[in-house]
CSV table of C-alpha atoms and ligand atoms in Angstrom, one decimal:
chain,number,residue,atom,x,y,z
J,1423,UNK,CA,116.3,96.8,106.2
J,1424,UNK,CA,117.1,98.7,109.3
J,1425,UNK,CA,115.2,101.6,109.4
J,1426,UNK,CA,113.6,104.5,106.9
J,1427,UNK,CA,112.6,107.9,107.7
J,1428,UNK,CA,110.1,109.8,105.4
J,1429,UNK,CA,111.0,108.9,101.2
J,1430,UNK,CA,114.4,107.0,102.0
J,1431,UNK,CA,115.5,103.7,103.3
J,1432,UNK,CA,118.6,102.7,105.1
J,1433,UNK,CA,120.1,98.9,104.8
J,1434,UNK,CA,122.0,96.9,107.6
J,1435,UNK,CA,125.6,98.3,105.8
J,1436,UNK,CA,124.1,102.1,105.4
J,1437,UNK,CA,123.3,101.9,102.5
J,1438,UNK,CA,120.3,104.1,101.2
J,1439,UNK,CA,117.8,103.8,99.2
J,1440,UNK,CA,115.0,106.1,97.4
J,1441,UNK,CA,111.6,104.3,98.3
J,1442,UNK,CA,110.3,104.8,94.3
J,1443,UNK,CA,107.2,102.5,95.2
J,1444,UNK,CA,106.7,103.5,99.1
J,1445,UNK,CA,107.9,99.6,99.7
J,1446,UNK,CA,105.2,98.3,97.8
J,1447,UNK,CA,102.7,100.6,97.3
J,1448,UNK,CA,101.9,100.8,101.0
J,1449,UNK,CA,103.9,104.2,103.2
J,1450,UNK,CA,101.4,106.7,101.7
J,1451,UNK,CA,102.2,108.6,104.1
J,1452,UNK,CA,105.9,108.2,104.2
J,1453,UNK,CA,108.4,106.6,107.0
J,1454,UNK,CA,109.2,107.5,110.4
J,1455,UNK,CA,105.9,109.9,110.8
J,1456,UNK,CA,106.2,111.1,114.5
J,1457,UNK,CA,102.4,111.3,114.5
J,1458,UNK,CA,101.2,108.0,113.6
J,1459,UNK,CA,104.0,106.7,115.8
J,1460,UNK,CA,103.1,108.7,118.5
J,1461,UNK,CA,99.3,107.4,118.1
J,1462,UNK,CA,100.4,104.2,118.1
J,1463,UNK,CA,102.3,104.8,121.5
J,1464,UNK,CA,99.1,106.4,123.5
J,1465,UNK,CA,97.4,103.2,122.0
J,1466,UNK,CA,99.3,101.1,123.2
J,1467,UNK,CA,99.6,102.3,126.5
J,1468,UNK,CA,95.5,102.0,126.2
J,1469,UNK,CA,94.6,98.7,124.8
J,1470,UNK,CA,96.4,96.5,122.1
J,1471,UNK,CA,93.4,93.3,121.8
J,1472,UNK,CA,89.8,93.4,123.0
J,1473,UNK,CA,88.1,90.4,122.6
J,1474,UNK,CA,86.3,90.2,119.5
J,1475,UNK,CA,83.3,87.8,119.8
J,1476,UNK,CA,82.0,90.1,122.7
J,1477,UNK,CA,83.0,93.6,121.8
J,1478,UNK,CA,84.4,96.1,119.8
J,1479,UNK,CA,87.0,99.1,121.0
J,1480,UNK,CA,87.2,102.8,120.3
J,1481,UNK,CA,89.1,103.0,117.7
J,1482,UNK,CA,87.8,100.9,116.2
J,1483,UNK,CA,84.7,102.8,115.7
J,1484,UNK,CA,86.2,105.9,115.3
J,1485,UNK,CA,88.2,104.8,112.4
J,1486,UNK,CA,85.1,103.7,110.9
J,1487,UNK,CA,83.2,106.7,111.0
J,1488,UNK,CA,86.5,108.4,109.4
J,1489,UNK,CA,86.4,106.2,106.6
J,1490,UNK,CA,82.8,106.6,106.3
J,1491,UNK,CA,83.4,110.2,106.0
J,1492,UNK,CA,85.5,110.0,102.9
J,1493,UNK,CA,84.3,107.3,100.8
J,1494,UNK,CA,81.7,108.4,97.8
J,1495,UNK,CA,78.0,108.0,97.9
J,1496,UNK,CA,76.9,105.7,100.4
J,1497,UNK,CA,79.5,103.7,100.9
J,1498,UNK,CA,79.7,104.0,105.1
J,1499,UNK,CA,79.3,100.6,106.6
J,1500,UNK,CA,82.4,99.4,107.1
J,1501,UNK,CA,84.3,96.4,108.1
J,1502,UNK,CA,87.8,95.7,109.3
J,1503,UNK,CA,90.4,92.8,108.4
J,1504,UNK,CA,94.3,92.4,107.8
J,1505,UNK,CA,95.6,93.0,104.7
J,1506,UNK,CA,94.0,93.6,101.4
J,1507,UNK,CA,94.0,89.7,100.6
J,1508,UNK,CA,91.2,89.1,103.8
J,1509,UNK,CA,89.3,92.5,102.2
J,1510,UNK,CA,89.0,91.5,98.9
J,1511,UNK,CA,87.9,87.3,99.7
J,1512,UNK,CA,85.6,89.1,102.5
J,1513,UNK,CA,84.3,91.5,100.1
J,1514,UNK,CA,83.2,88.8,97.7
J,1515,UNK,CA,82.0,87.0,100.2
J,1516,UNK,CA,79.6,89.7,101.4
J,1517,UNK,CA,78.5,89.8,97.2
J,1518,UNK,CA,77.1,86.5,97.2
J,1519,UNK,CA,75.3,86.7,101.2
J,1520,UNK,CA,73.7,90.1,99.8
J,1521,UNK,CA,72.5,87.8,97.2
J,1522,UNK,CA,71.0,85.0,99.0
J,1523,UNK,CA,69.5,87.3,101.7
J,1524,UNK,CA,67.7,89.4,99.2
J,1525,UNK,CA,66.4,86.3,97.5
J,1526,UNK,CA,69.0,85.7,94.2
J,1527,UNK,CA,69.8,82.8,95.3
J,1528,UNK,CA,71.6,81.6,92.0
J,1529,UNK,CA,73.7,84.2,92.4
J,1530,UNK,CA,77.3,83.6,92.9
J,1531,UNK,CA,79.9,83.7,89.7
J,1532,UNK,CA,82.5,87.3,89.8
J,1533,UNK,CA,83.8,88.6,86.5
J,1534,UNK,CA,87.4,90.2,87.3
J,1535,UNK,CA,90.0,90.9,84.6
J,1536,UNK,CA,93.1,89.0,83.3
J,1537,UNK,CA,96.4,90.4,84.3
J,1538,UNK,CA,94.2,91.2,87.9
J,1539,UNK,CA,95.9,90.5,91.1
J,1540,UNK,CA,93.3,90.9,94.1
J,1541,UNK,CA,95.4,88.6,96.4
J,1542,UNK,CA,97.5,86.0,97.5
J,1543,UNK,CA,94.3,83.2,99.7
J,1544,UNK,CA,92.6,80.4,97.1
J,1545,UNK,CA,89.1,82.7,96.7
J,1546,UNK,CA,91.2,86.5,96.1
J,1547,UNK,CA,93.5,84.1,93.9
J,1548,UNK,CA,90.5,82.7,91.6
J,1549,UNK,CA,89.3,86.5,90.7
J,1550,UNK,CA,93.3,87.4,90.3
J,1551,UNK,CA,94.3,86.7,86.4
J,1552,UNK,CA,98.1,86.7,86.8
J,1553,UNK,CA,98.3,83.8,84.8
J,1554,UNK,CA,102.3,82.8,86.6
J,1555,UNK,CA,101.0,83.6,90.1
J,1556,UNK,CA,97.5,81.1,90.0
J,1557,UNK,CA,97.6,78.1,87.8
J,1558,UNK,CA,100.4,76.1,90.0
J,1559,UNK,CA,97.4,76.5,92.4
J,1560,UNK,CA,94.4,75.7,89.8
J,1561,UNK,CA,91.8,74.2,90.4
J,1562,UNK,CA,89.8,77.2,92.6
J,1563,UNK,CA,86.4,77.7,93.4
J,1564,UNK,CA,84.4,77.2,90.4
J,1565,UNK,CA,82.5,80.0,89.3
J,1566,UNK,CA,85.6,83.0,88.0
J,1567,UNK,CA,85.4,84.3,85.1
J,1568,UNK,CA,87.8,86.7,83.4
J,1569,UNK,CA,87.4,89.6,80.5
J,1570,UNK,CA,90.4,91.1,78.3
J,1571,UNK,CA,91.7,94.2,80.2
J,1572,UNK,CA,91.5,98.0,79.4
J,1573,UNK,CA,95.0,97.7,77.6
J,1574,UNK,CA,94.7,100.4,75.3
J,1575,UNK,CA,98.7,100.4,74.1
J,1576,UNK,CA,98.2,97.0,73.1
J,1577,UNK,CA,94.2,96.8,73.0
J,1578,UNK,CA,94.0,93.0,73.1
J,1579,UNK,CA,91.3,93.9,70.3
J,1580,UNK,CA,93.8,95.7,68.0
J,1581,UNK,CA,91.4,98.1,68.2
J,1582,UNK,CA,92.1,101.9,68.9
J,1583,UNK,CA,90.7,104.1,71.7
J,1584,UNK,CA,88.1,105.7,70.9
J,1585,UNK,CA,87.0,104.6,67.5
J,1586,UNK,CA,87.0,101.1,70.0
J,1587,UNK,CA,83.6,102.2,71.6
J,1588,UNK,CA,85.2,100.4,74.9
J,1589,UNK,CA,84.6,97.3,73.3
J,1590,UNK,CA,87.2,95.9,76.6
J,1591,UNK,CA,84.1,97.2,78.9
J,1592,UNK,CA,80.8,96.7,76.5
J,1593,UNK,CA,81.9,92.8,76.1
J,1594,UNK,CA,81.3,92.6,79.8
J,1595,UNK,CA,77.0,92.9,78.9
J,1596,UNK,CA,78.0,89.8,76.2
J,1597,UNK,CA,79.5,87.7,78.9
J,1598,UNK,CA,77.0,88.1,81.3
J,1599,UNK,CA,74.0,87.6,79.3
J,1600,UNK,CA,76.3,84.8,78.1
J,1601,UNK,CA,76.9,83.3,81.7
J,1602,UNK,CA,72.7,83.8,82.6
J,1603,UNK,CA,72.7,86.6,84.3
J,1604,UNK,CA,70.5,85.2,87.2
J,1605,UNK,CA,74.4,83.8,88.4
J,1606,UNK,CA,76.5,86.6,88.1
J,1607,UNK,CA,77.5,88.2,91.7
J,1608,UNK,CA,79.8,90.5,91.3
J,1609,UNK,CA,82.2,92.4,88.9
J,1610,UNK,CA,85.5,92.6,91.0
J,1611,UNK,CA,88.4,95.6,89.0
J,1612,UNK,CA,91.4,97.5,90.4
J,1613,UNK,CA,90.8,101.1,89.2
J,1614,UNK,CA,94.1,101.0,87.7
J,1615,UNK,CA,96.2,97.7,87.7
J,1616,UNK,CA,99.7,96.6,89.2
J,1617,UNK,CA,100.9,93.9,88.0
J,1618,UNK,CA,99.0,94.0,84.2
J,1619,UNK,CA,101.4,96.8,84.2
J,1620,UNK,CA,99.8,100.1,85.8
J,1621,UNK,CA,97.1,99.4,83.5
J,1622,UNK,CA,94.6,103.0,83.5
J,1623,UNK,CA,91.1,102.7,81.8
J,1624,UNK,CA,89.8,105.0,79.3
J,1625,UNK,CA,87.7,107.9,81.1
J,1626,UNK,CA,84.3,106.3,80.2
J,1627,UNK,CA,85.1,102.4,81.2
J,1628,UNK,CA,84.3,102.0,84.9
J,1629,UNK,CA,80.9,104.3,83.9
J,1630,UNK,CA,80.0,101.7,81.3
J,1631,UNK,CA,81.1,98.7,83.8
J,1632,UNK,CA,78.7,100.4,86.3
J,1633,UNK,CA,74.9,100.9,83.9
J,1634,UNK,CA,76.1,97.0,83.5
J,1635,UNK,CA,76.1,95.8,87.2
J,1636,UNK,CA,73.2,98.0,87.3
J,1637,UNK,CA,71.4,96.7,84.5
J,1638,UNK,CA,72.0,93.0,85.6
J,1639,UNK,CA,72.1,93.3,89.2
J,1640,UNK,CA,75.5,92.5,90.2
J,1641,UNK,CA,78.0,94.3,92.9
J,1642,UNK,CA,80.6,96.5,91.2
J,1643,UNK,CA,83.4,96.0,93.2
J,1644,UNK,CA,86.5,98.1,93.8
J,1645,UNK,CA,89.8,96.6,94.9
J,1646,UNK,CA,91.5,99.8,95.7
J,1647,UNK,CA,94.6,98.4,97.4
J,1648,UNK,CA,96.8,100.4,95.8
J,1649,UNK,CA,94.6,103.0,94.8
J,1650,UNK,CA,92.8,104.1,98.2
J,1651,UNK,CA,93.9,106.9,100.3
J,1652,UNK,CA,95.3,109.3,98.1
J,1653,UNK,CA,97.1,107.4,95.6
J,1654,UNK,CA,95.6,108.6,92.6
J,1655,UNK,CA,94.9,111.9,92.9
J,1656,UNK,CA,91.7,111.6,95.5
J,1657,UNK,CA,91.4,110.2,98.6
J,1658,UNK,CA,89.7,107.0,96.2
J,1659,UNK,CA,90.1,106.4,92.9
J,1660,UNK,CA,86.5,106.1,92.6
J,1661,UNK,CA,86.3,109.8,92.4
J,1662,UNK,CA,89.0,109.9,90.6
J,1663,UNK,CA,87.1,108.3,87.9
J,1664,UNK,CA,84.1,109.5,89.2
J,1665,UNK,CA,82.4,105.9,89.0
J,1666,UNK,CA,81.0,104.9,93.0
J,1667,UNK,CA,80.9,100.9,93.5
J,1668,UNK,CA,78.8,98.9,95.6
J,1669,UNK,CA,82.0,98.0,98.1
J,1670,UNK,CA,85.7,99.8,98.2
J,1671,UNK,CA,88.6,96.9,99.1
J,1672,UNK,CA,91.0,98.4,101.0
J,1673,UNK,CA,94.6,97.4,102.6
J,1674,UNK,CA,98.3,98.9,101.9
J,1675,UNK,CA,98.2,102.6,102.1
J,1676,UNK,CA,95.5,102.5,105.2
J,1677,UNK,CA,97.8,102.3,107.5
J,1678,UNK,CA,100.7,103.0,105.3
J,1679,UNK,CA,102.5,100.2,106.5
J,1680,UNK,CA,102.9,101.1,110.2
J,1681,UNK,CA,100.7,98.1,111.1
J,1682,UNK,CA,98.4,95.2,108.8
J,1683,UNK,CA,95.2,96.2,107.9
J,1684,UNK,CA,92.8,96.0,105.6
J,1685,UNK,CA,88.9,96.6,105.0
J,1686,UNK,CA,85.8,97.1,103.5
J,1687,UNK,CA,82.9,100.3,102.3
J,1688,UNK,CA,80.0,98.9,101.5
J,1689,UNK,CA,76.4,100.6,100.6
J,1690,UNK,CA,73.1,101.4,102.3
J,1691,UNK,CA,71.4,98.5,99.5
J,1692,UNK,CA,73.8,96.2,101.4
J,1693,UNK,CA,74.4,96.9,104.8
J,1694,UNK,CA,70.5,97.1,104.8
J,1695,UNK,CA,70.4,93.2,104.0
J,1696,UNK,CA,72.4,92.0,106.7
J,1697,UNK,CA,70.0,93.9,109.8
J,1698,UNK,CA,68.0,92.5,112.0
J,1699,UNK,CA,67.9,90.3,115.1
J,1700,UNK,CA,70.5,87.8,116.0
J,1701,UNK,CA,67.9,84.9,116.0
J,1702,UNK,CA,67.3,86.2,111.9
J,1703,UNK,CA,70.8,84.8,111.4
J,1704,UNK,CA,71.3,87.5,108.6
J,1705,UNK,CA,74.4,88.6,110.0
J,1706,UNK,CA,77.9,88.8,108.2
J,1707,UNK,CA,79.6,86.4,109.8
J,1708,UNK,CA,82.3,86.2,108.3
J,1709,UNK,CA,85.7,87.6,110.8
J,1710,UNK,CA,89.6,87.5,110.9
J,1711,UNK,CA,90.9,87.7,115.1
J,1712,UNK,CA,93.1,90.7,114.4
J,1713,UNK,CA,90.4,92.7,112.3
J,1714,UNK,CA,89.6,95.8,114.0
J,1715,UNK,CA,92.5,95.6,116.3
J,1716,UNK,CA,93.0,98.5,118.0
J,1717,UNK,CA,96.7,99.1,117.6
J,1718,UNK,CA,96.4,98.9,113.6
J,1719,UNK,CA,93.3,101.2,113.8
J,1720,UNK,CA,94.9,103.8,115.9
J,1721,UNK,CA,97.8,103.9,112.9
J,1722,UNK,CA,95.2,104.0,110.4
J,1723,UNK,CA,93.4,106.3,112.2
J,1724,UNK,CA,96.1,108.9,112.9
J,1725,UNK,CA,98.0,107.5,109.0
J,1726,UNK,CA,94.3,109.1,107.3
J,1727,UNK,CA,94.2,111.8,109.3
J,1728,UNK,CA,98.0,113.2,108.0
J,1729,UNK,CA,96.5,112.6,104.4
J,1730,UNK,CA,93.7,114.0,104.6
J,1731,UNK,CA,95.2,117.0,107.1
J,1732,UNK,CA,98.6,117.5,104.5
J,1733,UNK,CA,96.2,117.2,101.6
J,1734,UNK,CA,98.0,114.4,100.3
J,1735,UNK,CA,95.7,113.5,97.2
J,1736,UNK,CA,96.8,116.8,96.0
J,1737,UNK,CA,100.1,116.5,96.5
J,1738,UNK,CA,100.0,113.4,94.4
J,1739,UNK,CA,98.4,114.8,91.7
J,1740,UNK,CA,101.1,117.2,91.4
J,1741,UNK,CA,104.3,115.0,92.1
J,1742,UNK,CA,102.7,113.0,89.2
J,1743,UNK,CA,102.8,115.5,87.3
J,1744,UNK,CA,106.1,116.2,87.5
J,1745,UNK,CA,107.3,112.5,86.9
J,1746,UNK,CA,105.5,112.4,83.8
J,1747,UNK,CA,107.3,115.2,82.6
J,1748,UNK,CA,110.7,114.0,83.4
J,1749,UNK,CA,109.6,110.7,82.0
J,1750,UNK,CA,108.7,112.6,78.8
J,1751,UNK,CA,111.9,114.0,78.7
J,1752,UNK,CA,113.7,110.9,77.9
J,1753,UNK,CA,111.4,111.1,74.4
J,1754,UNK,CA,115.0,111.3,72.6
J,1755,UNK,CA,116.2,108.0,74.2
J,1756,UNK,CA,113.6,106.1,71.7
J,1757,UNK,CA,112.3,103.3,74.3
J,1758,UNK,CA,109.6,104.6,76.4
J,1759,UNK,CA,106.6,103.6,74.3
J,1760,UNK,CA,103.9,104.5,76.7
J,1761,UNK,CA,103.7,106.7,79.9
J,1762,UNK,CA,99.8,106.4,81.5
J,1763,UNK,CA,98.5,106.2,86.0
J,1764,UNK,CA,97.0,109.1,87.5
J,1765,UNK,CA,98.4,110.4,90.4
J,1766,UNK,CA,101.5,109.3,91.6
J,1767,UNK,CA,101.2,106.0,90.4
J,1768,UNK,CA,103.2,105.9,87.5
J,1769,UNK,CA,103.8,103.5,84.7
J,1770,UNK,CA,106.1,103.3,81.9
J,1771,UNK,CA,106.3,101.1,78.9
J,1772,UNK,CA,109.6,100.0,77.2
J,1773,UNK,CA,109.9,99.0,73.5
J,1774,UNK,CA,112.5,98.6,70.5
J,1775,UNK,CA,110.6,100.4,68.0
J,1776,UNK,CA,108.0,103.3,69.4
J,1777,UNK,CA,106.7,102.6,65.5
J,1778,UNK,CA,105.9,98.9,65.8
J,1779,UNK,CA,106.1,98.8,69.7
J,1780,UNK,CA,108.3,95.8,69.3
J,1781,UNK,CA,109.3,94.9,72.6
J,1782,UNK,CA,112.8,94.3,73.6
J,1783,UNK,CA,113.8,90.5,73.7
J,1784,UNK,CA,112.5,88.7,75.9
J,1785,UNK,CA,116.4,87.1,77.3
J,1786,UNK,CA,117.4,90.7,77.7
J,1787,UNK,CA,114.8,91.4,80.1
J,1788,UNK,CA,115.1,95.3,79.9
J,1789,UNK,CA,112.7,96.5,82.6
J,1790,UNK,CA,114.0,93.9,85.4
J,1791,UNK,CA,117.8,95.0,84.3
J,1792,UNK,CA,116.8,98.7,84.9
J,1793,UNK,CA,115.2,98.4,88.2
J,1794,UNK,CA,117.7,96.3,89.2
J,1795,UNK,CA,120.8,99.2,88.1
J,1796,UNK,CA,118.6,101.6,89.8
J,1797,UNK,CA,118.7,99.6,92.7
J,1798,UNK,CA,122.0,99.3,93.4
J,1799,UNK,CA,122.2,103.1,92.4
J,1800,UNK,CA,120.0,103.7,95.9
J,1801,UNK,CA,116.7,103.9,94.3
J,1802,UNK,CA,113.7,100.9,94.5
J,1803,UNK,CA,110.8,100.9,92.1
J,1804,UNK,CA,108.7,98.0,90.8
J,1805,UNK,CA,109.9,96.5,87.9
J,1806,UNK,CA,108.9,94.3,84.7
J,1807,UNK,CA,110.9,92.5,81.9
J,1808,UNK,CA,108.6,95.0,79.7
J,1809,UNK,CA,107.0,98.3,82.0
J,1810,UNK,CA,108.4,100.1,85.8
J,1811,UNK,CA,106.9,102.2,88.0
J,1812,UNK,CA,106.8,105.0,90.1
J,1813,UNK,CA,104.5,104.8,93.4
J,1814,UNK,CA,107.3,107.0,96.2
J,1815,UNK,CA,105.4,107.8,99.1
J,1816,UNK,CA,103.2,111.2,98.7
J,1817,UNK,CA,104.8,113.3,100.9
J,1818,UNK,CA,107.9,113.2,98.7
J,1819,UNK,CA,109.2,116.5,97.6
J,1820,UNK,CA,110.0,117.9,93.7
J,1821,UNK,CA,114.4,117.7,95.1
J,1822,UNK,CA,113.9,114.0,95.9
J,1823,UNK,CA,111.5,113.0,92.7
J,1824,UNK,CA,114.3,115.4,90.4
J,1825,UNK,CA,116.8,112.6,92.5
J,1826,UNK,CA,114.3,109.6,91.3
J,1827,UNK,CA,114.1,110.5,88.5
J,1828,UNK,CA,118.0,111.3,87.6
J,1829,UNK,CA,119.0,108.0,88.9
J,1830,UNK,CA,116.2,106.4,86.7
J,1831,UNK,CA,117.2,108.3,83.6
J,1832,UNK,CA,121.0,106.8,84.3
J,1833,UNK,CA,120.2,103.1,84.9
J,1834,UNK,CA,118.0,103.4,82.2
J,1835,UNK,CA,120.8,104.4,79.7
J,1836,UNK,CA,123.3,102.5,80.9
J,1837,UNK,CA,121.2,99.5,79.9
J,1838,UNK,CA,120.6,100.8,77.1
J,1839,UNK,CA,124.1,100.2,75.9
J,1840,UNK,CA,123.6,96.9,76.8
J,1841,UNK,CA,121.1,96.6,74.5
J,1842,UNK,CA,122.9,98.0,71.9
J,1843,UNK,CA,125.5,95.4,71.9
J,1844,UNK,CA,122.9,92.8,72.0
J,1845,UNK,CA,122.1,94.2,68.9
J,1846,UNK,CA,125.2,94.9,67.2
J,1847,UNK,CA,126.3,91.3,67.7
J,1848,UNK,CA,122.9,90.0,66.7
J,1849,UNK,CA,122.8,91.8,63.3
J,1850,UNK,CA,127.1,91.0,63.1
J,1851,UNK,CA,126.1,87.1,63.7
Z,2518,PLP,C1,95.1,95.1,94.9
Z,2518,PLP,C2,95.7,94.3,95.4
Z,2518,PLP,N1,94.5,93.6,95.6
Z,2518,PLP,C3,95.0,92.3,96.8
Z,2518,PLP,C4,96.0,92.7,97.2
Z,2518,PLP,C5,96.8,91.5,98.5
Z,2518,PLP,O1,97.0,92.1,99.4
Z,2518,PLP,P1,97.3,91.7,100.5
Z,2518,PLP,O2,98.9,91.0,100.3
Z,2518,PLP,O3,97.7,92.9,101.9
Z,2518,PLP,O4,97.1,90.7,101.1
Z,2518,PLP,C6,97.2,93.6,96.9
Z,2518,PLP,C7,98.7,92.8,97.3
Z,2518,PLP,O5,99.3,93.1,96.5
Z,2518,PLP,C8,96.8,94.0,95.7
Z,2518,PLP,O6,97.9,95.4,95.1
């Protein structure tokens, strides 16, 4: 890519692309934002790096205060990193040290979901549940326990919501008991999982997980690297789902991609376990060279200011509703099996037969073809063989949403012609 402005990229040949996925769930405030760019220029003139062992910097302190004013509950202690994987690693390490310093020396196991993704580093990948991204790197450290995800459309337990009594959540209690609660440190979940196909849990899911965590002294970690900063229609998905975790992990949309940054915000209860003199050796001795980098923090402050001042979470809700309406209008094509997501993080699952939920034959890679056809037509989406995702910058205007959905619809219909010709050929044989 050569340049970008608003929701549009331009490549080196001059071809334009509508950014239907915010780069990769990053550019929440859009591209070429003058307020963010100006803040970064001013910061560069002032301070680009401070000695992290001896000092911090004004921008890091301001950003910590800003984030603390936006997080739910008392999640008002903040630590910065360079990106999402560092944030999830940091959260899991924080949980382990917290338990040690509060007398629970045996708590180290981390429970997470199959099909979830928490980053590419060894600890984050250990907690991730995306089979094809992790098995070649095995083994990871001990203590990563995985649970089946809340994929209602294809319930892993073969049940229907709400008659299921949300077994995908309640089963976590059985797993904790079998593992021995005194060994379980944390439960890390994405409020909405991208890699699983925009997996959106039923309303009571997180309330049940919260209750289980409280019952057994387990820290609930929300990995909001994608869902944070307005994406799901509130500043954090914790607010969208009405559940306050103990730790929130952040990245991506935190700076809208203007500079690399990640972070965690955690509760007073956790922070309290780390307060003490240097001699007591109870500080969280976990840091990265670029954590709290002044330039990244300046970008994040201006970016979050844009998201808050322009009420982009609200705009995300309205725009998301428009995307869903346009997807519903494609009902006649008979291949959209499910539409899910919140705010401006919308997924659509493709099926060959809506009654049986049968998928297109694997070789066809239906969703990938749709995504690649859209790319040729100048639309960037997130695609997978069986689903596609829409998550444009939150600043997207209605006419741009219509352009995005028109291009998607044309691409889908084009690929359907191919799918039908494969079907005819197969039945002739
Ligand atoms: C939910 C989630 N957590 C963590 C990460 C890791 O973030 P990063 O790639 O910035 O290290 C990602 C990246 O895609 C993610 O989607």
